[in-house]
Coordinates of N, CA and C in Angstrom, one line a residue:
X947 N -175.1 3.4 -2.7 CA -176.2 4.2 -2.5 C -176.1 4.9 -1.1
X948 N -176.2 6.2 -0.9 CA -176.0 6.9 0.3 C -177.1 6.6 1.3
X949 N -176.7 6.3 2.6 CA -177.7 6.1 3.6 C -178.2 4.7 3.7
X950 N -177.8 3.8 2.8 CA -178.3 2.4 2.8 C -177.2 1.5 3.2
X951 N -177.5 0.5 4.0 CA -176.5 -0.5 4.5 C -176.2 -1.5 3.4
X952 N -174.9 -1.9 3.2 CA -174.6 -2.9 2.3 C -174.1 -4.1 3.1
X953 N -174.4 -5.3 2.6 CA -174.1 -6.5 3.4 C -173.2 -7.4 2.5
X954 N -172.0 -7.8 3.1 CA -171.1 -8.7 2.3 C -170.4 -9.6 3.3
X955 N -170.5 -10.9 3.2 CA -169.8 -11.9 4.0 C -170.0 -11.7 5.5
X956 N -171.2 -11.5 5.9 CA -171.4 -11.4 7.4 C -171.1 -10.1 8.0
X957 N -170.7 -9.1 7.2 CA -170.3 -7.8 7.7 C -171.3 -6.7 7.1
X958 N -171.8 -5.9 7.9 CA -172.7 -4.8 7.4 C -171.9 -3.5 7.4
X959 N -171.8 -2.9 6.2 CA -171.1 -1.6 6.1 C -172.1 -0.5 6.0
X960 N -171.9 0.5 6.8 CA -172.8 1.7 6.7 C -172.1 2.9 6.2
X961 N -172.5 3.5 5.2 CA -171.9 4.8 4.8 C -172.5 5.9 5.6
X962 N -171.7 6.4 6.6 CA -172.2 7.4 7.5 C -171.8 8.8 7.0
X963 N -172.8 9.7 7.1 CA -172.5 11.1 6.8 C -172.2 11.7 8.2
X964 N -172.0 13.0 8.1 CA -171.7 13.7 9.4 C -172.9 13.9 10.3
X965 N -174.1 13.8 9.7 CA -175.3 14.0 10.5 C -176.2 12.7 10.6
X966 N -175.7 11.6 10.4 CA -176.4 10.3 10.5 C -175.9 9.5 11.6
X967 N -176.7 8.8 12.4 CA -176.4 7.9 13.4 C -177.3 6.7 13.4
X968 N -176.7 5.5 13.5 CA -177.5 4.3 13.4 C -177.5 3.6 14.8
X969 N -178.7 3.2 15.1 CA -178.9 2.4 16.4 C -179.2 1.0 16.0
X970 N -178.5 0.0 16.5 CA -178.7 -1.4 16.1 C -179.3 -2.1 17.3
X971 N -180.4 -2.9 17.0 CA -181.0 -3.8 18.0 C -180.7 -5.2 17.6
X972 N -180.5 -6.0 18.6 CA -180.2 -7.5 18.5 C -178.9 -7.8 17.8
X973 N -177.8 -7.0 18.0 CA -176.6 -7.3 17.4 C -175.6 -7.7 18.5
X974 N -175.0 -9.0 18.4 CA -174.2 -9.4 19.5 C -172.8 -8.8 19.6
X975 N -172.2 -8.5 18.4 CA -170.8 -8.0 18.4 C -170.7 -6.7 17.6
X976 N -169.9 -5.7 18.1 CA -169.8 -4.4 17.4 C -168.3 -4.2 17.2
X977 N -167.9 -3.9 16.0 CA -166.5 -3.6 15.7 C -166.4 -2.3 15.0
X978 N -165.7 -1.3 15.6 CA -165.6 0.0 15.0 C -164.2 0.1 14.3
X979 N -164.2 0.4 13.0 CA -163.0 0.6 12.3 C -162.5 2.0 12.2
X980 N -163.4 2.9 11.8 CA -163.0 4.3 11.7 C -164.3 5.1 11.9
X981 N -164.1 6.4 11.8 CA -165.2 7.3 12.0 C -166.2 7.2 10.8
X982 N -165.6 7.1 9.6 CA -166.5 7.1 8.4 C -167.1 5.8 8.1
X983 N -166.5 4.6 8.6 CA -167.0 3.3 8.3 C -167.2 2.5 9.6
X984 N -168.3 1.9 9.8 CA -168.6 1.1 11.0 C -169.0 -0.3 10.5
X985 N -168.4 -1.3 11.1 CA -168.8 -2.7 10.7 C -169.5 -3.3 11.9
X986 N -170.6 -4.0 11.6 CA -171.3 -4.7 12.6 C -171.3 -6.2 12.2
X987 N -170.7 -7.1 13.0 CA -170.7 -8.5 12.7 C -171.7 -9.2 13.5
X988 N -172.3 -10.2 12.9 CA -173.4 -10.9 13.6 C -173.5 -12.3 13.1
X989 N -174.1 -13.2 13.9 CA -174.2 -14.6 13.5 C -175.5 -14.8 12.7
X990 N -176.6 -15.1 13.3 CA -177.8 -15.4 12.6 C -179.0 -14.5 13.1
X991 N -178.6 -13.4 13.9 CA -179.6 -12.6 14.4 C -180.2 -11.6 13.3
X992 N -181.5 -11.3 13.5 CA -182.1 -10.4 12.6 C -181.7 -9.0 13.1
X993 N -181.3 -8.1 12.2 CA -180.9 -6.8 12.5 C -181.9 -5.8 12.1
X994 N -182.2 -4.9 13.0 CA -183.2 -3.8 12.7 C -182.4 -2.5 12.8
X995 N -182.7 -1.6 11.8 CA -182.0 -0.3 11.7 C -182.9 0.8 12.0
X996 N -182.5 1.7 12.9 CA -183.3 2.9 13.2 C -182.3 4.1 13.0
X997 N -182.7 4.9 12.0 CA -181.8 6.1 11.8 C -182.5 7.3 12.4
X998 N -181.7 8.2 12.9 CA -182.1 9.5 13.3 C -181.0 10.5 13.1
X999 N -181.4 11.7 12.9 CA -180.4 12.8 12.7 C -179.7 13.2 13.9
X1000 N -178.4 13.3 13.9 CA -177.6 13.8 15.1 C -176.8 14.9 14.5
X1001 N -177.2 16.1 14.9 CA -176.5 17.3 14.4 C -175.2 17.5 15.3
X1002 N -174.1 17.6 14.6 CA -172.8 17.8 15.4 C -172.8 19.2 16.0
X1003 N -172.4 19.3 17.2 CA -172.3 20.5 17.9 C -171.1 21.3 17.5
X1004 N -171.3 22.6 17.0 CA -170.2 23.4 16.7 C -169.7 24.3 17.8
X1005 N -170.6 24.5 18.8 CA -170.2 25.3 20.0 C -170.6 24.5 21.2
X1006 N -170.0 24.9 22.3 CA -170.4 24.3 23.6 C -171.6 25.0 24.1
X1007 N -172.2 24.4 25.1 CA -173.4 24.9 25.8 C -173.0 26.3 26.4
X1008 N -171.8 26.3 27.0 CA -171.4 27.6 27.7 C -171.3 28.7 26.7
X1009 N -170.7 28.5 25.5 CA -170.6 29.5 24.5 C -172.0 30.0 24.0
X1010 N -172.9 29.0 23.8 CA -174.3 29.4 23.4 C -175.0 30.2 24.5
X1011 N -174.8 29.8 25.7 CA -175.4 30.6 26.8 C -174.9 32.0 26.9
X1012 N -173.6 32.1 26.8 CA -173.0 33.5 26.8 C -173.4 34.3 25.6
X1013 N -173.5 33.7 24.4 CA -174.0 34.4 23.3 C -175.4 34.9 23.4
X1014 N -176.3 34.0 24.0 CA -177.7 34.3 24.2 C -177.8 35.5 25.2
X1015 N -177.1 35.5 26.3 CA -177.2 36.5 27.3 C -176.6 37.8 26.9
X1016 N -175.5 37.8 26.1 CA -174.9 39.0 25.6 C -175.9 39.7 24.6
X1017 N -176.6 38.9 23.8 CA -177.5 39.5 22.8 C -178.7 40.0 23.5
X1018 N -179.3 39.3 24.5 CA -180.6 39.7 25.1 C -180.5 40.7 26.2
X1019 N -179.3 40.8 27.0 CA -179.2 41.8 28.0 C -179.0 43.2 27.5
X1020 N -178.4 43.3 26.4 CA -178.1 44.6 25.8 C -179.3 45.2 25.1
X1021 N -180.3 44.4 24.8 CA -181.5 44.9 24.1 C -182.5 45.6 25.0
X1022 N -182.4 45.4 26.3 CA -183.3 46.0 27.3 C -184.7 45.7 27.1
X1023 N -185.1 44.6 26.6 CA -186.5 44.2 26.4 C -186.9 43.2 27.5
X1024 N -188.2 43.1 27.8 CA -188.6 42.2 28.8 C -188.5 40.7 28.3
X1025 N -188.2 39.9 29.3 CA -188.2 38.4 28.9 C -189.6 37.9 28.7
X1026 N -189.7 37.1 27.7 CA -191.0 36.5 27.3 C -190.9 35.0 27.6
X1027 N -191.9 34.4 28.1 CA -193.2 35.0 28.5 C -193.1 35.7 29.9
X1028 N -193.7 36.8 30.0 CA -193.7 37.5 31.3 C -195.1 37.6 31.8
X1029 N -195.3 37.4 33.1 CA -196.6 37.3 33.7 C -197.5 38.6 33.4
X1030 N -196.8 39.7 33.3 CA -197.6 41.0 33.1 C -198.1 41.2 31.7
X1031 N -197.6 40.4 30.7 CA -198.1 40.6 29.3 C -199.4 39.8 29.0
X1032 N -199.8 38.9 29.9 CA -200.9 38.1 29.6 C -202.2 38.7 30.1
X1033 N -203.3 38.6 29.4 CA -204.6 39.0 29.8 C -205.2 37.8 30.4
X1034 N -205.4 37.8 31.7 CA -206.0 36.6 32.4 C -207.4 36.4 32.0
X1035 N -207.7 35.1 31.7 CA -209.1 34.7 31.3 C -209.6 33.6 32.3
X1036 N -210.9 33.4 32.3 CA -211.5 32.4 33.1 C -210.9 31.0 32.8
X1037 N -210.8 30.6 31.6 CA -210.3 29.2 31.3 C -208.8 29.1 31.8
X1038 N -208.0 30.1 31.6 CA -206.6 30.1 32.1 C -206.5 29.9 33.6
X1039 N -207.3 30.7 34.3 CA -207.3 30.6 35.8 C -207.8 29.2 36.2
X1040 N -208.9 28.8 35.6 CA -209.4 27.5 36.0 C -208.5 26.3 35.7
X1041 N -207.7 26.4 34.6 CA -206.7 25.4 34.3 C -205.6 25.4 35.4
X1042 N -205.2 26.5 35.8 CA -204.1 26.6 36.8 C -204.7 26.1 38.1
X1043 N -205.9 26.4 38.5 CA -206.5 26.0 39.7 C -206.8 24.5 39.7
X1044 N -207.1 23.9 38.5 CA -207.3 22.5 38.4 C -206.0 21.7 38.7
X1045 N -204.9 22.2 38.2 CA -203.6 21.6 38.5 C -203.3 21.7 40.0
X1046 N -203.6 22.9 40.5 CA -203.3 23.2 41.9 C -204.1 22.3 42.8
X1047 N -205.4 22.1 42.5 CA -206.2 21.3 43.4 C -205.8 19.8 43.2
X1048 N -205.4 19.4 42.1 CA -204.9 18.0 41.9 C -203.7 17.8 42.8
X1049 N -202.7 18.7 42.8 CA -201.5 18.5 43.6 C -201.9 18.6 45.1
X1050 N -202.8 19.5 45.5 CA -203.2 19.6 46.9 C -203.9 18.4 47.3
X1051 N -204.8 17.9 46.5 CA -205.6 16.7 46.9 C -204.7 15.4 47.0
X1052 N -203.8 15.3 46.1 CA -202.9 14.1 46.2 C -202.0 14.2 47.4
X1053 N -201.5 15.4 47.7 CA -200.6 15.6 48.8 C -201.4 15.4 50.1
X1054 N -202.7 15.9 50.1 CA -203.5 15.8 51.3 C -203.8 14.3 51.6
X1055 N -204.2 13.6 50.6 CA -204.5 12.2 50.8 C -203.2 11.4 51.3
X1056 N -202.1 11.7 50.7 CA -200.8 11.1 51.1 C -200.5 11.4 52.6
X1057 N -200.6 12.7 52.9 CA -200.3 13.1 54.3 C -201.3 12.5 55.3
X1058 N -202.6 12.4 54.9 CA -203.6 11.8 55.8 C -203.3 10.3 56.0
X1059 N -202.9 9.6 54.9 CA -202.5 8.2 55.1 C -201.3 8.0 55.9
X1060 N -200.2 8.9 55.7 CA -199.1 8.8 56.6 C -199.4 9.1 58.0
X1061 N -200.2 10.1 58.3 CA -200.6 10.4 59.6 C -201.4 9.3 60.3
X1062 N -202.2 8.6 59.5 CA -202.9 7.4 60.1 C -202.0 6.3 60.5
X1063 N -200.8 6.2 59.8 CA -199.9 5.2 60.2 C -199.0 5.6 61.4
X1064 N -198.6 6.9 61.4 CA -197.6 7.4 62.3 C -198.1 8.0 63.6
X1065 N -199.3 8.6 63.6 CA -199.8 9.3 64.7 C -200.4 8.3 65.7
X1066 N -200.1 8.3 66.9 CA -200.7 7.4 67.9 C -202.2 7.6 68.0
X1067 N -203.0 6.6 68.3 CA -204.4 6.7 68.5 C -205.1 6.3 67.3
X1068 N -206.4 6.3 67.3 CA -207.2 5.9 66.1 C -208.2 7.1 65.8
X1069 N -209.0 6.8 64.8 CA -209.9 7.9 64.3 C -210.9 8.4 65.4
X1070 N -211.4 7.4 66.1 CA -212.4 7.8 67.2 C -211.8 8.7 68.2
X1071 N -210.5 8.4 68.6 CA -209.9 9.3 69.6 C -209.6 10.7 69.1
X1072 N -209.3 10.8 67.8 CA -209.1 12.1 67.2 C -210.4 12.9 67.1
X1073 N -211.4 12.2 66.7 CA -212.8 12.8 66.6 C -213.2 13.3 68.0
X1074 N -213.0 12.5 69.0 CA -213.3 12.9 70.4 C -212.5 14.2 70.8
X1075 N -211.3 14.2 70.4 CA -210.4 15.4 70.7 C -211.0 16.7 70.0
X1076 N -211.5 16.6 68.8 CA -212.0 17.7 68.1 C -213.4 18.1 68.8
X1077 N -214.2 17.1 69.1 CA -215.4 17.5 69.8 C -215.2 18.1 71.2
X1078 N -214.1 17.7 71.9 CA -213.8 18.3 73.2 C -213.4 19.7 73.1
X1079 N -212.9 20.2 71.9 CA -212.5 21.6 71.8 C -213.6 22.6 71.8
X1080 N -214.8 22.2 71.7 CA -216.0 23.0 71.8 C -215.9 24.1 70.7
X1081 N -215.6 23.8 69.5 CA -215.6 24.8 68.4 C -217.0 25.1 68.0
X1082 N -217.2 26.3 67.6 CA -218.5 26.8 67.2 C -218.9 26.1 65.9
X1083 N -220.2 26.0 65.6 CA -220.7 25.4 64.3 C -220.2 26.2 63.1
X1084 N -220.1 27.5 63.2 CA -219.7 28.3 62.1 C -218.2 27.9 61.7
X1085 N -217.4 27.8 62.6 CA -216.0 27.4 62.3 C -215.9 26.0 61.8
X1086 N -216.7 25.1 62.3 CA -216.7 23.7 61.8 C -217.2 23.6 60.4
X1087 N -218.3 24.4 60.1 CA -218.8 24.4 58.7 C -217.8 25.0 57.7
X1088 N -217.1 26.1 58.2 CA -216.1 26.7 57.4 C -215.0 25.8 57.0
X1089 N -214.5 25.1 58.0 CA -213.4 24.1 57.8 C -213.8 23.0 56.9
X1090 N -215.1 22.5 57.1 CA -215.6 21.4 56.2 C -215.7 21.9 54.8
X1091 N -216.2 23.2 54.6 CA -216.3 23.8 53.3 C -214.9 23.9 52.7
X1092 N -213.9 24.4 53.4 CA -212.6 24.5 52.9 C -211.9 23.2 52.5
X1093 N -212.3 22.1 53.2 CA -211.8 20.8 52.9 C -212.5 20.2 51.6
X1094 N -213.8 20.4 51.5 CA -214.5 19.8 50.4 C -214.5 20.6 49.1
X1095 N -214.2 21.9 49.2 CA -214.2 22.7 48.0 C -213.2 22.3 46.9
X1096 N -211.9 22.0 47.3 CA -211.0 21.6 46.2 C -211.4 20.3 45.6
X1097 N -212.0 19.4 46.4 CA -212.4 18.1 45.9 C -213.5 18.3 44.9
X1098 N -214.5 19.1 45.2 CA -215.6 19.3 44.3 C -215.2 20.1 43.1
X1099 N -214.3 21.1 43.2 CA -213.8 21.8 42.1 C -213.1 20.8 41.1
X1100 N -212.2 20.0 41.7 CA -211.4 19.1 40.8 C -212.3 18.1 40.2
X1101 N -213.4 17.7 40.9 CA -214.3 16.7 40.3 C -215.1 17.3 39.1
X1102 N -215.7 18.4 39.4 CA -216.5 19.0 38.3 C -215.7 19.5 37.1
X1103 N -214.5 20.1 37.4 CA -213.6 20.5 36.3 C -213.1 19.3 35.6
X1104 N -212.8 18.2 36.3 CA -212.4 16.9 35.6 C -213.4 16.4 34.7
X1105 N -214.7 16.5 35.1 CA -215.8 16.1 34.1 C -215.8 17.0 32.9
X1106 N -215.5 18.3 33.1 CA -215.4 19.2 32.0 C -214.3 18.8 31.1
X1107 N -213.2 18.4 31.6 CA -212.0 18.0 30.8 C -212.4 16.7 30.0
X1108 N -213.1 15.8 30.7 CA -213.6 14.6 30.0 C -214.5 14.9 28.8
X1109 N -215.3 16.0 28.9 CA -216.2 16.4 27.8 C -215.3 17.0 26.7
X1110 N -214.2 17.7 27.1 CA -213.3 18.2 26.0 C -212.7 17.0 25.3
X1111 N -212.3 15.9 26.0 CA -211.7 14.8 25.4 C -212.7 14.2 24.3
X1112 N -213.9 14.3 24.5 CA -214.9 13.8 23.6 C -215.2 14.8 22.4
X1113 N -214.5 16.0 22.5 CA -214.6 17.0 21.4 C -215.8 17.9 21.6
X1114 N -216.3 18.0 22.8 CA -217.5 18.8 23.0 C -217.1 20.0 23.9
X1115 N -217.7 21.2 23.6 CA -217.5 22.4 24.4 C -216.2 23.1 24.2
X1116 N -215.7 23.1 23.0 CA -214.3 23.6 22.7 C -214.3 25.0 22.1
X1117 N -215.5 25.6 21.8 CA -215.5 26.9 21.3 C -215.2 27.9 22.5
X1118 N -214.8 29.1 22.2 CA -214.5 30.1 23.2 C -215.7 30.4 24.1
X1119 N -216.8 30.6 23.5 CA -218.0 30.9 24.3 C -218.4 29.7 25.2
X1120 N -218.3 28.5 24.7 CA -218.6 27.3 25.5 C -217.6 27.1 26.6
X1121 N -216.3 27.5 26.4 CA -215.3 27.4 27.5 C -215.7 28.3 28.6
X1122 N -216.2 29.5 28.3 CA -216.6 30.4 29.4 C -217.9 29.9 30.1
X1123 N -218.8 29.4 29.3 CA -220.1 28.9 29.9 C -219.8 27.7 30.8
X1124 N -219.1 26.8 30.3 CA -218.8 25.6 31.1 C -218.0 25.9 32.3
X1125 N -217.1 26.9 32.2 CA -216.4 27.4 33.4 C -217.3 27.9 34.5
X1126 N -218.3 28.7 34.1 CA -219.2 29.3 35.0 C -220.1 28.2 35.7
X1127 N -220.5 27.2 34.8 CA -221.3 26.1 35.3 C -220.5 25.3 36.4
X1128 N -219.2 25.0 36.1 CA -218.3 24.3 37.0 C -218.2 25.1 38.3
X1129 N -218.0 26.4 38.3 CA -217.9 27.2 39.5 C -219.2 27.1 40.3
X1130 N -220.4 27.3 39.7 CA -221.6 27.2 40.4 C -221.9 25.8 41.0
X1131 N -221.6 24.8 40.2 CA -221.8 23.4 40.8 C -220.8 23.2 41.9
X1132 N -219.6 23.7 41.8 CA -218.6 23.5 42.9 C -219.1 24.2 44.2
X1133 N -219.6 25.4 44.1 CA -220.0 26.1 45.3 C -221.2 25.4 45.9
X1134 N -222.2 25.0 45.1 CA -223.4 24.4 45.6 C -223.2 23.0 46.2
X1135 N -222.4 22.2 45.5 CA -222.1 20.9 46.1 C -221.2 21.0 47.3
X1136 N -220.3 22.0 47.4 CA -219.5 22.2 48.6 C -220.3 22.6 49.8
X1137 N -221.2 23.5 49.5 CA -222.1 24.0 50.6 C -223.0 22.8 51.1
X1138 N -223.5 22.0 50.2 CA -224.3 20.9 50.5 C -223.5 19.9 51.4
X1139 N -222.3 19.5 50.9 CA -221.5 18.6 51.7 C -221.0 19.1 53.0
X1140 N -220.7 20.4 53.1 CA -220.3 21.0 54.4 C -221.4 21.0 55.4
X1141 N -222.7 21.1 54.9 CA -223.8 21.2 55.8 C -224.2 19.8 56.4
X1142 N -223.6 18.7 55.9 CA -223.9 17.4 56.4 C -223.3 17.2 57.7

């Protein structure tokens, strides 16, 4: 029977086709006889078979790449996807910004932690340094707003994503409505925290 292992006298024989590959778990000894027949010898171990298709390569990667570029460079068409062919929408931009704020926040927290370890002095000395610069309140509130805005955006948009995980708010109109709600809540909470 094709594709089924046969067992005789402690030897498992597999009829291999050109596109089948067997992976054996818990087999102590492996003896290869030929390309078409593989024997696995074992003592008393349980053998588990996992089959998956392995397509033999007819061409090399370099030949495929050359064929791809020769076909597509002569056609004079734009490469897809191209940034200019997309119509930007609010959910698309908010998704990109959510990823960006996540990266920025994790990098910021990591850099803050490293600076706390490496920079001499303590928090009080750095706070006194900032106070001694006599910066205006408008600049201080602007910097505080710029620091808290990504955190608030990522928080509110993360709650939005959690609602999506529950299967709520997934229609197109609800995506736009929840996006506007997230932006309004982000601005209001950022202004409130920056005013503290």
